[in-house]
Short mmCIF file of C-alpha atoms and ligand atoms in Angstrom, two decimals:
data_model
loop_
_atom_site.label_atom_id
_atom_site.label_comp_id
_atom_site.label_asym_id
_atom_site.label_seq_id
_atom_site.Cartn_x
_atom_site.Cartn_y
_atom_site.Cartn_z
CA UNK A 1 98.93 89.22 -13.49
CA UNK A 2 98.97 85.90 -11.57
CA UNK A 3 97.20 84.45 -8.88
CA UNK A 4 99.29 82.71 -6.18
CA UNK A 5 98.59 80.89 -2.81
CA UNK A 6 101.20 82.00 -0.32
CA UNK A 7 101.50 79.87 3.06
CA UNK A 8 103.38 81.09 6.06
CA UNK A 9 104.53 78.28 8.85
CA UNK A 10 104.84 78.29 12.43
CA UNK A 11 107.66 80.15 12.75
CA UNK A 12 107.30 82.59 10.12
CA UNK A 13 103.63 84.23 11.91
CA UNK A 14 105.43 82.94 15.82
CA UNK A 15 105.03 86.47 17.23
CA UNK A 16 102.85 89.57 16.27
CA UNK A 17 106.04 91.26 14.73
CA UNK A 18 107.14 88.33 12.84
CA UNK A 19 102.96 88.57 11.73
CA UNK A 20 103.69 91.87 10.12
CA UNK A 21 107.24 91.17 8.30
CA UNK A 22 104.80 88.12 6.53
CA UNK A 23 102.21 90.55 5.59
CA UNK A 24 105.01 93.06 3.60
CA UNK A 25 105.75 89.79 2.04
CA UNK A 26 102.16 89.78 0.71
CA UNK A 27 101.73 93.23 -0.07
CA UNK A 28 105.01 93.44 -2.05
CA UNK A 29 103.13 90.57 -4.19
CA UNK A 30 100.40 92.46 -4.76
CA UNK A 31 102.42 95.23 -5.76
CA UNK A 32 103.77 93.18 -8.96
CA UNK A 33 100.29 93.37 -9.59
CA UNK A 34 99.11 89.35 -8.49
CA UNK A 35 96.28 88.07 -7.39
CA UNK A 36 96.71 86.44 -3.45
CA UNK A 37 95.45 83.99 -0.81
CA UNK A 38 97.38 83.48 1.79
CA UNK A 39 97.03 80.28 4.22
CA UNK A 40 98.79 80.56 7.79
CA UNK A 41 99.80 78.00 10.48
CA UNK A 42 99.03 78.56 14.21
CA UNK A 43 101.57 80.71 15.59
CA UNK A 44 104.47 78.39 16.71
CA UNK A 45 104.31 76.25 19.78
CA UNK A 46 100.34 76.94 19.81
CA UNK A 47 98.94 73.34 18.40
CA UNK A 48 101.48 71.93 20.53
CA UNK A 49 100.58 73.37 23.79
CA UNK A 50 96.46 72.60 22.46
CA UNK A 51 97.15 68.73 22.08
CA UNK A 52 98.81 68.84 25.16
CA UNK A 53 95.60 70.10 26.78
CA UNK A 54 93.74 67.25 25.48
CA UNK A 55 95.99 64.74 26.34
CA UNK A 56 96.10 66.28 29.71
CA UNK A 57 92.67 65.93 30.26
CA UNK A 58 92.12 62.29 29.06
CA UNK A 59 95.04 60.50 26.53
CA UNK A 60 91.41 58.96 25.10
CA UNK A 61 90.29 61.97 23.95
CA UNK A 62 86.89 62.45 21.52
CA UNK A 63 88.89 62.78 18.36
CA UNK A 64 85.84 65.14 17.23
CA UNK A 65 86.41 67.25 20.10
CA UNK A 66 90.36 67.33 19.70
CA UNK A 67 90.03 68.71 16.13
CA UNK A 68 87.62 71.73 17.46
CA UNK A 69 90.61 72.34 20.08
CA UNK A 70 93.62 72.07 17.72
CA UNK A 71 92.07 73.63 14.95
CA UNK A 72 91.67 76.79 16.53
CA UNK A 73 94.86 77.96 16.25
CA UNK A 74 95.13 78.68 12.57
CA UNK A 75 91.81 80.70 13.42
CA UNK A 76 93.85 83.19 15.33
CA UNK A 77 96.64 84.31 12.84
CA UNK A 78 94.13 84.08 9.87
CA UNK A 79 92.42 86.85 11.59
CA UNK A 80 95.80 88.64 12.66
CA UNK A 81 97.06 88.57 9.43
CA UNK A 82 93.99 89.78 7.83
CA UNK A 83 94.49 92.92 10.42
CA UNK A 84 98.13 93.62 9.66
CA UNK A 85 96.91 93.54 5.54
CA UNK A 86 94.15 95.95 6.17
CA UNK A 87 96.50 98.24 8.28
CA UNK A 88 98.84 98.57 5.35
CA UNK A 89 95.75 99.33 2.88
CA UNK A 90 94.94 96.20 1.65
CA UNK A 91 91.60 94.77 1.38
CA UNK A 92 91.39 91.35 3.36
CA UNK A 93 89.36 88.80 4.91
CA UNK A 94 89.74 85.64 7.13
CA UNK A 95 88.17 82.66 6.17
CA UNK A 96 88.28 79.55 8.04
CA UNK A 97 88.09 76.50 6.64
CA UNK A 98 83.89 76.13 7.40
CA UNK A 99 83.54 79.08 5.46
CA UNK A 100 85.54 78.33 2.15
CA UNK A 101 84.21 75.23 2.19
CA UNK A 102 87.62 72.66 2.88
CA UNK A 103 85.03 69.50 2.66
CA UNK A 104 86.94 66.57 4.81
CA UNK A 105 86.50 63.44 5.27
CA UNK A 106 85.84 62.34 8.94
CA UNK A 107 89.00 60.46 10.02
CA UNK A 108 89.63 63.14 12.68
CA UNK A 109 93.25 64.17 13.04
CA UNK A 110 94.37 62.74 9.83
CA UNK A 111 91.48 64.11 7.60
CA UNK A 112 91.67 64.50 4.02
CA UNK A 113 90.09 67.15 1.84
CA UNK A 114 87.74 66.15 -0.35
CA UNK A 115 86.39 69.04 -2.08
CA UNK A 116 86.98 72.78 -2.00
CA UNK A 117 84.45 75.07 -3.04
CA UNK A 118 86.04 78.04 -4.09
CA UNK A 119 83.76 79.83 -5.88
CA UNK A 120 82.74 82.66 -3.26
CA UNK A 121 86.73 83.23 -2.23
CA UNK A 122 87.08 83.35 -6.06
CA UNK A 123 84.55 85.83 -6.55
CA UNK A 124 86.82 88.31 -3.62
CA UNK A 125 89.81 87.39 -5.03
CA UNK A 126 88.79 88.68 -8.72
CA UNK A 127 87.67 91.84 -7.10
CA UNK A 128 91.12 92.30 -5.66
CA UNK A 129 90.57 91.47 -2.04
CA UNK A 130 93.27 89.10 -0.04
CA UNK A 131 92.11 86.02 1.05
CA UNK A 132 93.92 84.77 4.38
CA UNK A 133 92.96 81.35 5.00
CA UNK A 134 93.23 79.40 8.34
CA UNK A 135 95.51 76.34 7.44
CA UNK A 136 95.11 72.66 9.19
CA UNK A 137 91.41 72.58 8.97
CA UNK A 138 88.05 71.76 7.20
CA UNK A 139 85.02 70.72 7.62
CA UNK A 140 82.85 67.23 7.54
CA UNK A 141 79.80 66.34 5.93
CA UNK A 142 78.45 65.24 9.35
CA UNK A 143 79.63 69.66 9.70
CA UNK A 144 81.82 68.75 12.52
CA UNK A 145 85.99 70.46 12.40
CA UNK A 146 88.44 68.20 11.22
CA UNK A 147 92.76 68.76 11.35
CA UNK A 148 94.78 67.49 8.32
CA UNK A 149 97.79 66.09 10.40
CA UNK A 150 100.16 67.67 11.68
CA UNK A 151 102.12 69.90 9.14
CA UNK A 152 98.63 69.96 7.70
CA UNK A 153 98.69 73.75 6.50
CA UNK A 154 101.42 72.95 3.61
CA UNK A 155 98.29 71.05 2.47
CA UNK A 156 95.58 73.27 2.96
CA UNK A 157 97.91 75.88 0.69
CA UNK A 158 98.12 72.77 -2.17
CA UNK A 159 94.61 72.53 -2.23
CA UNK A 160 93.57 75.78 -2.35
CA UNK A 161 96.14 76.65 -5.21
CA UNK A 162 94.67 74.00 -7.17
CA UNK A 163 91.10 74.39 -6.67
CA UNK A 164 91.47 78.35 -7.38
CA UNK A 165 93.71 76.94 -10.86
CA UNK A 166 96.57 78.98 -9.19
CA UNK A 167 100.00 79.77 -11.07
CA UNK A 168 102.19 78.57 -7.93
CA UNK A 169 101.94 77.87 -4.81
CA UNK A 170 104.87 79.16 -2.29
CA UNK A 171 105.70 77.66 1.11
CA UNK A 172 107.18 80.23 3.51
CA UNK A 173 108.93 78.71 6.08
CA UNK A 174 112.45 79.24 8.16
CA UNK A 175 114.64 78.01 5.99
CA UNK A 176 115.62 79.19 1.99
CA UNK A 177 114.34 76.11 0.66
CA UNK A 178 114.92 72.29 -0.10
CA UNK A 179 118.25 70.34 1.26
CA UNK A 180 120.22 67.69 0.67
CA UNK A 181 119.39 66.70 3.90
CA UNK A 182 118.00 68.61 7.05
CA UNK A 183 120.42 71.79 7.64
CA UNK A 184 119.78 71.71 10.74
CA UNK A 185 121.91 68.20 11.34
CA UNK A 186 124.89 69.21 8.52
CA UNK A 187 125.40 72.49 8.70
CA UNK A 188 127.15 71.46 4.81
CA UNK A 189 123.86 70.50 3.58
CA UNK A 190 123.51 71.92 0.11
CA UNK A 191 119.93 73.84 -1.29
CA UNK A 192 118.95 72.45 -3.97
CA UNK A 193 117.42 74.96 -6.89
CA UNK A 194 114.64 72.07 -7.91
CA UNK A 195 113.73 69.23 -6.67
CA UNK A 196 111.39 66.72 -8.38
CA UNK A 197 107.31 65.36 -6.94
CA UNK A 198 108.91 62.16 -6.74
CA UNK A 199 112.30 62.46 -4.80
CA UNK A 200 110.17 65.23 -2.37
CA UNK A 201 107.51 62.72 -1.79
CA UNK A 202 109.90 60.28 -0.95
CA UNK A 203 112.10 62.87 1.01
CA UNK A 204 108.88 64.33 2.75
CA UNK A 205 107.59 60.54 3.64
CA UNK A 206 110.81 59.38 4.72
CA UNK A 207 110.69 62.16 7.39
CA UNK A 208 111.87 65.23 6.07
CA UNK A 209 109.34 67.69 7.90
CA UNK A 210 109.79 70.67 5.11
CA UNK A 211 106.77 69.96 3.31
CA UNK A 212 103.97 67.72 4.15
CA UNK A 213 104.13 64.61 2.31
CA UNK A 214 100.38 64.74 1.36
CA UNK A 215 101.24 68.39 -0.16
CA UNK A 216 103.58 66.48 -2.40
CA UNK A 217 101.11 64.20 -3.46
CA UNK A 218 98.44 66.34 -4.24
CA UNK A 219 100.85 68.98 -5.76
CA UNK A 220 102.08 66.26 -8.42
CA UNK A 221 98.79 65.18 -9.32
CA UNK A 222 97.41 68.33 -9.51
CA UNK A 223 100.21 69.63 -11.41
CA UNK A 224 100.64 72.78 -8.43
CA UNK A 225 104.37 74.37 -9.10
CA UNK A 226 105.57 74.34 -5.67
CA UNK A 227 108.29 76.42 -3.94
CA UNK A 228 109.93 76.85 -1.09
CA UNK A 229 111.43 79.73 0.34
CA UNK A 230 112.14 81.54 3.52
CA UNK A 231 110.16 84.37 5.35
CA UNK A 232 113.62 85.81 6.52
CA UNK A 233 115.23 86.85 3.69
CA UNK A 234 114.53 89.88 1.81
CA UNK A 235 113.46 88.29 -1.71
CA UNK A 236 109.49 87.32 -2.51
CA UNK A 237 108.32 84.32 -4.09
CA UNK A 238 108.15 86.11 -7.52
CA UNK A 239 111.90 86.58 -7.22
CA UNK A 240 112.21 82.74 -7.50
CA UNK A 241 114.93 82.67 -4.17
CA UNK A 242 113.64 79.54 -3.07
CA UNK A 243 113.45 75.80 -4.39
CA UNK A 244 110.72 74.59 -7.10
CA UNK A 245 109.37 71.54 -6.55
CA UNK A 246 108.15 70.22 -9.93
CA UNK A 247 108.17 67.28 -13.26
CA UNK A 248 110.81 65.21 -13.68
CA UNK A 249 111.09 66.66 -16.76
CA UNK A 250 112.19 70.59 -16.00
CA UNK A 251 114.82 68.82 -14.30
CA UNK A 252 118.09 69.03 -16.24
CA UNK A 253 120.85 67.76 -14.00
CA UNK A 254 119.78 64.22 -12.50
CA UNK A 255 121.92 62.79 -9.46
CA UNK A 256 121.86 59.41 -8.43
CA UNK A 257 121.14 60.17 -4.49
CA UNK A 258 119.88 64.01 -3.99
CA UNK A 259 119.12 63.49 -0.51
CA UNK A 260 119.32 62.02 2.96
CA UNK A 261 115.95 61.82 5.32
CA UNK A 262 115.82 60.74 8.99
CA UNK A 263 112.69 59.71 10.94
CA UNK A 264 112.33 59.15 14.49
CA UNK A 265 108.88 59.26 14.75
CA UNK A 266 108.72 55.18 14.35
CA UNK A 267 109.11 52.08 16.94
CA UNK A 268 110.66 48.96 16.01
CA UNK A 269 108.10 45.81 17.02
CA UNK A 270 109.47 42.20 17.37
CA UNK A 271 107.60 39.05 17.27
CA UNK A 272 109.37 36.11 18.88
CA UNK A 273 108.43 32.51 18.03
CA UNK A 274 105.66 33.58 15.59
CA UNK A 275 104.25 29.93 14.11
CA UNK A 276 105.67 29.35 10.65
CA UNK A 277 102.74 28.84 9.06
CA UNK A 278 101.20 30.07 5.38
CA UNK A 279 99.09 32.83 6.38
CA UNK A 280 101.16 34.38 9.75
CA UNK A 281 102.01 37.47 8.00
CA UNK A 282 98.15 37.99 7.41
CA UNK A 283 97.09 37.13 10.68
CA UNK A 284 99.29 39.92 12.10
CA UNK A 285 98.94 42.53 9.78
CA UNK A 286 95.91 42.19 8.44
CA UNK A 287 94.07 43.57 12.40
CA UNK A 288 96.90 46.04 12.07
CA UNK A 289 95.72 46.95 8.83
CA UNK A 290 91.88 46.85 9.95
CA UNK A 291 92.94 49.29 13.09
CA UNK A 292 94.28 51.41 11.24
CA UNK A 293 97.69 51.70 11.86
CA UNK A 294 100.23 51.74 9.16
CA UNK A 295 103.17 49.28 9.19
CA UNK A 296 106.02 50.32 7.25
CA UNK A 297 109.57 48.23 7.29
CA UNK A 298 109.00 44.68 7.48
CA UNK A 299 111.54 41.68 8.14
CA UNK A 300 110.53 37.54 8.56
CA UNK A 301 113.50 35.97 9.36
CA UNK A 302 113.85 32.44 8.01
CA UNK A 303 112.58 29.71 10.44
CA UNK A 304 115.35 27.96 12.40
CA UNK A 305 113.11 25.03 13.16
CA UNK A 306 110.42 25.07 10.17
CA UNK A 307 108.11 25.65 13.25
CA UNK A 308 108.17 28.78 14.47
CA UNK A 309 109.85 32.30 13.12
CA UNK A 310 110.68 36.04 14.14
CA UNK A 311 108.94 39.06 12.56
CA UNK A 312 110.14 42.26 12.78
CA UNK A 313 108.31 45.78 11.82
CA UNK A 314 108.11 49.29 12.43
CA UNK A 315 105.08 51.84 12.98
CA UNK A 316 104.82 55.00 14.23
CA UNK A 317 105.07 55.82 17.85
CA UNK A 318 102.22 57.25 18.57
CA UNK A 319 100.43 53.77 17.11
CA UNK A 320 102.91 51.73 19.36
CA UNK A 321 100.59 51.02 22.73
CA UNK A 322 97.16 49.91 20.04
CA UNK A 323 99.71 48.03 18.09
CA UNK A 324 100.51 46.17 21.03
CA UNK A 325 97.31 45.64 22.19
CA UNK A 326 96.10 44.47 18.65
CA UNK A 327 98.90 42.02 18.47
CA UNK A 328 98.60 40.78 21.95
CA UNK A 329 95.03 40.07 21.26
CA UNK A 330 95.50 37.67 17.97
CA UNK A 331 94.95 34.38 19.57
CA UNK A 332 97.26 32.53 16.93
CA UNK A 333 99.95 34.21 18.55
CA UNK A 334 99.43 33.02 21.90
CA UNK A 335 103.21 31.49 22.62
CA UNK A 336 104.32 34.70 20.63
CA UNK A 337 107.16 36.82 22.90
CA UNK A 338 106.31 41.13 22.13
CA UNK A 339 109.08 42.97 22.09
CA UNK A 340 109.02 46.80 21.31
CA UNK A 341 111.71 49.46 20.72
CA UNK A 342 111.37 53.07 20.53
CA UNK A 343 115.06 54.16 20.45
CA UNK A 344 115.56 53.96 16.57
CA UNK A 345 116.16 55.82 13.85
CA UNK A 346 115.07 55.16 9.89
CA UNK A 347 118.01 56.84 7.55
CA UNK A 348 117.18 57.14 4.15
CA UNK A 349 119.01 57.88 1.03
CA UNK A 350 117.03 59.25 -1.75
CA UNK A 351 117.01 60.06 -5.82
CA UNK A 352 115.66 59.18 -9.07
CA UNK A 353 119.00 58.34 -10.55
CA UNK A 354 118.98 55.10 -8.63
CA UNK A 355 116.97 53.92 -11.47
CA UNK A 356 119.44 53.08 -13.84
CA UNK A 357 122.52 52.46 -11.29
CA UNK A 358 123.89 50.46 -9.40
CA UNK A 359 126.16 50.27 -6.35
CA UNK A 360 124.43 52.81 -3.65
CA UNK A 361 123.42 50.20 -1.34
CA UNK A 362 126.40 48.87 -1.08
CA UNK A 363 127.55 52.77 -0.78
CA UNK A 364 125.68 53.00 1.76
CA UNK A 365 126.20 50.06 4.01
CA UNK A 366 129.81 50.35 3.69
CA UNK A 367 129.94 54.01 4.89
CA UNK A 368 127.59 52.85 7.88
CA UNK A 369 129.58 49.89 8.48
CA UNK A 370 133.11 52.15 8.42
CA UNK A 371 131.58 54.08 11.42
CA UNK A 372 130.68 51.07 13.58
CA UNK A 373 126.62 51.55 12.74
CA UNK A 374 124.50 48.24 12.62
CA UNK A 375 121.69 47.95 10.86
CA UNK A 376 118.29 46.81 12.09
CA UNK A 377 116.11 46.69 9.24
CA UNK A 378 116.86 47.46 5.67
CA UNK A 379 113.99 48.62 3.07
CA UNK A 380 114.02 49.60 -1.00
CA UNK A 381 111.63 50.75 -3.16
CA UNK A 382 113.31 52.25 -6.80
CA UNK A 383 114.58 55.63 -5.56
CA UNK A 384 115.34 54.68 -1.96
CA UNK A 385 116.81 52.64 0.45
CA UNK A 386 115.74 53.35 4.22
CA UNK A 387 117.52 51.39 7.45
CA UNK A 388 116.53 51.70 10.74
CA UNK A 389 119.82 52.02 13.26
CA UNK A 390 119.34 52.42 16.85
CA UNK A 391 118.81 56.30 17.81
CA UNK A 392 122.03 57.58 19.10
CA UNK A 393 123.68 57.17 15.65
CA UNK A 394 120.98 59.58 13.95
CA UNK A 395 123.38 62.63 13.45
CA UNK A 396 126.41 60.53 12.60
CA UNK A 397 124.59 58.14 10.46
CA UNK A 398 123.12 61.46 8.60
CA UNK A 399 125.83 62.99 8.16
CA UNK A 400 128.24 59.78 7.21
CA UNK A 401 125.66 59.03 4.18
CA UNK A 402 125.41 63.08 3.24
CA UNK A 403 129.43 63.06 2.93
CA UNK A 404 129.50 59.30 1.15
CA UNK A 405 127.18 60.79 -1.70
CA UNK A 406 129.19 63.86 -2.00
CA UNK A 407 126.45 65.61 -1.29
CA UNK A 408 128.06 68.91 0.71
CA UNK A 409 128.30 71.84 -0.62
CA UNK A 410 131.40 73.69 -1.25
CA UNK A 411 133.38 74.94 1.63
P1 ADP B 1 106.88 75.37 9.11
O1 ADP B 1 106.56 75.66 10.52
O2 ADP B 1 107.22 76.59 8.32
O3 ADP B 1 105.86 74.53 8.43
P2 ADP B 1 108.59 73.06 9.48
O4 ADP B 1 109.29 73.03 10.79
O5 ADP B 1 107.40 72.21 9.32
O6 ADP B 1 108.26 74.58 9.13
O7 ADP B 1 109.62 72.69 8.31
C1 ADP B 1 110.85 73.37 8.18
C2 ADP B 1 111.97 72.55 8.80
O8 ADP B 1 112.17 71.35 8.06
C3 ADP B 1 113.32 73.22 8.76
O9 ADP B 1 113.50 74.07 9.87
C4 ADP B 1 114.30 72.04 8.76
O10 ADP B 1 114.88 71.81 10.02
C5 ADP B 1 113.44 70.85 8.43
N1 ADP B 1 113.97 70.01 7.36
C6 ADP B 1 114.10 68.65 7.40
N2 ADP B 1 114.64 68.18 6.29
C7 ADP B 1 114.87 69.25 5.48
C8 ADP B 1 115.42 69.40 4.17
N3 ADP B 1 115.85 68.34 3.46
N4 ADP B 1 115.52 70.64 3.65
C9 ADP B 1 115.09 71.72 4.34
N5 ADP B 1 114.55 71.63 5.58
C10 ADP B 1 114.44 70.42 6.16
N1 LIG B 2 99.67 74.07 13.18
C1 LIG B 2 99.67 72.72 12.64
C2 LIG B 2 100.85 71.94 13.19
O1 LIG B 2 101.61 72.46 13.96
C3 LIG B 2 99.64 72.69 11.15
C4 LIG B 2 100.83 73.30 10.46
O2 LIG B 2 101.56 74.09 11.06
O3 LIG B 2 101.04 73.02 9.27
O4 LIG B 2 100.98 70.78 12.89
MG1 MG B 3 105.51 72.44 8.43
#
């Protein structure tokens, strides 16, 4: 017998029926005779229309107050669920994440668990009742709710498989697993059987929304056997239908590039005339850095006049208007010109096997550069190499580096 942490997404508990078809999922688990908790998202659409109502009401919303809204509605299908398991005989309970406990840190709507406390959920569990736990959410020491960030369930489930010692944890979502890139752009996208931490943290960072990228993290470190799999198809997580996520190691067949992210989600920032002095890069970043928002792809061009230079970066849209104001407030920067972009796109190739060769940047700016797509920024790190193109080439630029890679799968 095994114990596993099943989490359903959005779309997989979106309507009371869909509810039930997740709960057969469960109870054909059980059958094989294993051991269950089972975290759910809020029905889909739901934390979308709650942030909505904050923003409504004031854009500069109490963060505190935001989590209680948005948190609520994991609490909704943890109950439902809990309902559909007891109608087909199964002994269940909701817990929220106050009740576990899922201890948080306070940096409200990106809060990280600290500590789970599993020992009265274990006690149920080894008795043979379900646990169904609300996803997204924990709790502070100060005892106020906090929300993981968005896509914060696939987290909640890591956590919880790891702090009960759990065999695996599986990731029910709408689609049968892992891609080469998102199937949803190329349709020829190919599933791949496993995929390792490293490439999915990278894939997950880099924008692909399958799993959260702190689930990756904690997964590797934690050692958590991951899968993904789809609520949709007949097959159960013990059937092994889905992709693993796991080491390096268990990984026989290593490709140089095993995938292709996309990210829109970021804003391009230019600084104009920034003075070329030692210490510029500091004076911008570093009050980035202090307000906490995270800078990712950064160019300094070389200085035309050994006076002044041009900076260019990206961070995520919805850090864009207190970027601006943080950089418009640094008084070394007073002859500085702000420009800002939001119509761009970060493509990113992906795999481990770009370790030990050579030749796929050049792969990939040739391909881009066949179809007429300039490049903005470009940015490496061993297994990747992201560049940011202007937004209407997403699906072509996506689909250009897929085919260059020979990723597809067979017709
Ligand atoms: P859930 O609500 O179940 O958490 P998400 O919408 O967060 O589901 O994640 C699933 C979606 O991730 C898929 O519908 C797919 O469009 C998208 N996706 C992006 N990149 C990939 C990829 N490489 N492989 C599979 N799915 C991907
Ligand atoms: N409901 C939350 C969201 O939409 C968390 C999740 O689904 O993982 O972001
Ligand atoms: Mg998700």
């Amino acid at each position: 017998m095994g114990r596993i942490v099943v989490k359903f997404g959005g779309t997989s508990v979106g309507d009371v029926e869909r509810i039930e078809n997740a709960a057969d999922k469960v109870v054909a688990e059980v059958k094989r005779g294993n051991s269950v908790a089972v975290v759910v998202s809020a029905m889909s659409g739901v934390t979308n229309q709650l942030v909505e109502y904050c923003r409504k009401i004031s854009p500069m919303y109490d963060a505190r107050e935001y989590d209680a809204v948005v948190s609520s509605g994991e609490n909704i299908t943890s109950g439902l669920m809990a309902i559909a398991l007891q109608k087909r005989g199964i002994a269940a309970r909701s817990w929220q994440g106050w009740q576990v406990q899922i201890m948080c840190n306070d940096v409200h709507g990106k809060a990280r668990i600290e500590d789970i406390d599993a020992e009265a959920m274990n006690a149920r569990l080894d008795a043979g009742e379900v646990a169904v736990l609300a996803g997204f959410q924990g709790v502070t020491s100060k005892n106020r709710i906090a929300t993981l960030g968005r896509g914060g369930s696939d987290t909640t489930a890591v956590a919880l498989a790891a702090a009960l010692g759990a065999d695996r944890c599986d990731i029910y979502t709408d689609v049968n697993g892992v891609y080469t890139t998102d199937p949803r752009i190329v349709p020829r996208a190919r599933k791949l059987d496993k995929i390792s931490y490293e490439e999915m943290l990278e894939m997950a960072s880099l924008g692909a929304k399958v799993l959260q990228t702190r689930s990756v993290e904690m997964a590797m470190k934690q050692n958590v056997p991951l899968q993904v799999l789809s609520t949709f198809e007949e097959a159960i997580g013990s059937d092994y239908p889905g992709t693993l996520v796991t080491k390096e190691e268990d990984i026989m067949e290593k490709q140089v590039v095993n995938g292709i992210a996309y990210n829109v989600d970021e804003a391009k920032v230019t600084l104009l005339n920034v003075p070329d002095v030692p210490g510029a890069a500091a004076k911008v970043f570093g009050p980035l850095s202090d307000a906490n928002v995270n800078v990712d792809m950064i160019v300094q061009n070389i200085s035309q006049n050994e006076l002044v230079t041009d900076m260019t970066f990206t961070v995520p849209k919805q850090e864009l208007d207190r970027t601006l104001e943080v950089v418009g407030n640094i008084k070394e920067l007073e002859g500085t010109e702000i420009r800002y972009d939001k119509n761009v796109v970060k493509v990113s190739v992906v795999g481990i096997g770009m370790r030990s060769h050579a030749g796929v940047a050049q792969t990939m700016f040739n391909a881009l550069a066949e179809k007429g797509i300039n490049i903005q920024v470009i940015s490496t790190s061993e297994i990747k190499i992201s560049v940011l193109v202007s937004a209407e080439y997403k699906e072509l630029a996506v689909r250009t580096l897929h085919a260059a890679y020979g990723l597809e799968a067979d017709e």
